[in-house]
Amino acid sequence: MPHEHEAEHSDAGRADLRADCGRCFALCCVALPFAASADFAINKDVGQPCPNLRADFRCGIHTHLRQSGFAGCAVFDCFGAGQKVSQVTFGGQDWREAPHTARQMFGVFAVMRQLHEILWYISEALTLAPARTLHAELRQTRETIERLTHGSVQELMDCDVAAHRSEVNVLLLRASELVRAEVRGRKKNQKNHRRADLMGAKLKGADLRGADLRGAYLIAADLRGADLRLADLIGADLRDADLRGADLTDCIFLTQAQVDAAKGDAATRLPRSLDRPAHW
Ligand code: SF4
């Protein structure tokens, strides 16, 4: 067990928060609705299986999702909620075998995904050495959320996710402040772009070290060669943002889905916990 004030290894506690589609009953392909758009080629209602879904719960167009107009699927991440609901909450019984459970299973999946996303961020905060004074509190909160994820169907359906989310958000904000304060010369409130509209912004080569980009709209922004080290990117919309040559080493709260939705190249530097997307 790690020392109370020691930062955890970047992947400690996150293995269960990675999607394992082989152990999931394709919940994202059924439970979630689609609206025909640049991300999805078709409309689909909640609970309606995608027509590309095969009988073995595999995607029939997995190798060419983007080319087939399903880029939204290529960037979706359930943070491991799919296999947890399939194998733990519902004990390995799928919605085809037991159609009477389908509605509950899909409802629980929506809750579980949010809980797992919260766990992902807490686990990341536990790797941040400058936030070590918060680690005991973060571990306690992680235990509480973990316990919830092992609850019954009814307990999960009754769970007040929004309340847990805002409680955790306070801790994440404090962790973010402590990390971003490490950037030398950062004046208070400097580089605060929280929820800023930066769609298509020309930020080529910008010095965004330690910037607060929480929830910023960076859709199609030009971030080529930008320095985003120690920037907080939680919830930032990076769809089609150009990250070629950008430095995202040690930026915080960036997820694989955000990276997968952006453009990049071999020169883009990513945090160690994230993979370079195959399409870059
Ligand atoms: S296109 Fe494939 S990955 Fe996307 S919802 Fe349909 S079956 Fe699932």
PDB file of N, CA and C in Angstrom, residues 5 17 28 43-44 58 93 126 128 153-154 187 222 236-237 247-248:
ATOM      1  N   HIS A   5       1.251   9.991   1.911  1.00  0.00           N
ATOM      2  CA  HIS A   5       1.544  11.250   1.219  1.00  0.00           C
ATOM      3  C   HIS A   5       2.373  11.049  -0.037  1.00  0.00           C
ATOM      4  N   LEU A  17     -10.325   0.896 -14.965  1.00  0.00           N
ATOM      5  CA  LEU A  17     -11.035   2.049 -15.530  1.00  0.00           C
ATOM      6  C   LEU A  17     -10.785   2.162 -17.026  1.00  0.00           C
ATOM      7  N   CYS A  28     -22.542   0.331 -24.868  1.00  0.00           N
ATOM      8  CA  CYS A  28     -22.526   1.658 -25.511  1.00  0.00           C
ATOM      9  C   CYS A  28     -23.193   1.614 -26.885  1.00  0.00           C
ATOM     10  N   ASN A  43     -29.470   8.055 -36.967  1.00  0.00           N
ATOM     11  CA  ASN A  43     -30.168   8.329 -35.706  1.00  0.00           C
ATOM     12  C   ASN A  43     -30.413   6.993 -35.025  1.00  0.00           C
ATOM     13  N   LYS A  44     -30.341   6.999 -33.710  1.00  0.00           N
ATOM     14  CA  LYS A  44     -30.638   5.763 -32.976  1.00  0.00           C
ATOM     15  C   LYS A  44     -31.168   6.139 -31.597  1.00  0.00           C
ATOM     16  N   ARG A  58     -19.831  -7.818 -30.993  1.00  0.00           N
ATOM     17  CA  ARG A  58     -18.701  -7.105 -31.609  1.00  0.00           C
ATOM     18  C   ARG A  58     -19.249  -6.156 -32.662  1.00  0.00           C
ATOM     19  N   GLN A  93     -24.997 -11.920 -17.110  1.00  0.00           N
ATOM     20  CA  GLN A  93     -26.202 -12.248 -17.895  1.00  0.00           C
ATOM     21  C   GLN A  93     -26.494 -11.088 -18.849  1.00  0.00           C
ATOM     22  N   LEU A 126      -4.385  11.445  -7.675  1.00  0.00           N
ATOM     23  CA  LEU A 126      -3.518  10.733  -6.725  1.00  0.00           C
ATOM     24  C   LEU A 126      -2.110  10.513  -7.268  1.00  0.00           C
ATOM     25  N   LEU A 128      -0.543  13.066  -8.700  1.00  0.00           N
ATOM     26  CA  LEU A 128       0.027  14.414  -8.793  1.00  0.00           C
ATOM     27  C   LEU A 128       0.745  14.784  -7.497  1.00  0.00           C
ATOM     28  N   VAL A 153     -28.494  -3.079  -8.299  1.00  0.00           N
ATOM     29  CA  VAL A 153     -29.115  -2.322  -9.394  1.00  0.00           C
ATOM     30  C   VAL A 153     -29.888  -1.139  -8.814  1.00  0.00           C
ATOM     31  N   GLN A 154     -30.684  -1.399  -7.789  1.00  0.00           N
ATOM     32  CA  GLN A 154     -31.502  -0.329  -7.219  1.00  0.00           C
ATOM     33  C   GLN A 154     -30.635   0.762  -6.594  1.00  0.00           C
ATOM     34  N   LYS A 187       1.029  34.293 -12.826  1.00  0.00           N
ATOM     35  CA  LYS A 187       0.354  35.245 -11.946  1.00  0.00           C
ATOM     36  C   LYS A 187      -1.039  34.721 -11.655  1.00  0.00           C
ATOM     37  N   ASP A 222      -6.295  25.991 -33.482  1.00  0.00           N
ATOM     38  CA  ASP A 222      -4.950  25.720 -33.988  1.00  0.00           C
ATOM     39  C   ASP A 222      -3.974  25.782 -32.807  1.00  0.00           C
ATOM     40  N   ALA A 236     -12.313  19.737 -21.556  1.00  0.00           N
ATOM     41  CA  ALA A 236     -12.130  20.630 -22.712  1.00  0.00           C
ATOM     42  C   ALA A 236     -12.541  19.884 -23.989  1.00  0.00           C
ATOM     43  N   ASP A 237     -13.227  20.588 -24.866  1.00  0.00           N
ATOM     44  CA  ASP A 237     -13.672  19.971 -26.117  1.00  0.00           C
ATOM     45  C   ASP A 237     -12.586  20.156 -27.171  1.00  0.00           C
ATOM     46  N   ASP A 247       2.992  20.276 -26.989  1.00  0.00           N
ATOM     47  CA  ASP A 247       3.560  19.568 -25.842  1.00  0.00           C
ATOM     48  C   ASP A 247       2.519  19.475 -24.728  1.00  0.00           C
ATOM     49  N   LEU A 248       1.993  18.254 -24.544  1.00  0.00           N
ATOM     50  CA  LEU A 248       0.977  18.025 -23.502  1.00  0.00           C
ATOM     51  C   LEU A 248       1.535  17.181 -22.353  1.00  0.00           C
TER      52      LEU A 248
END
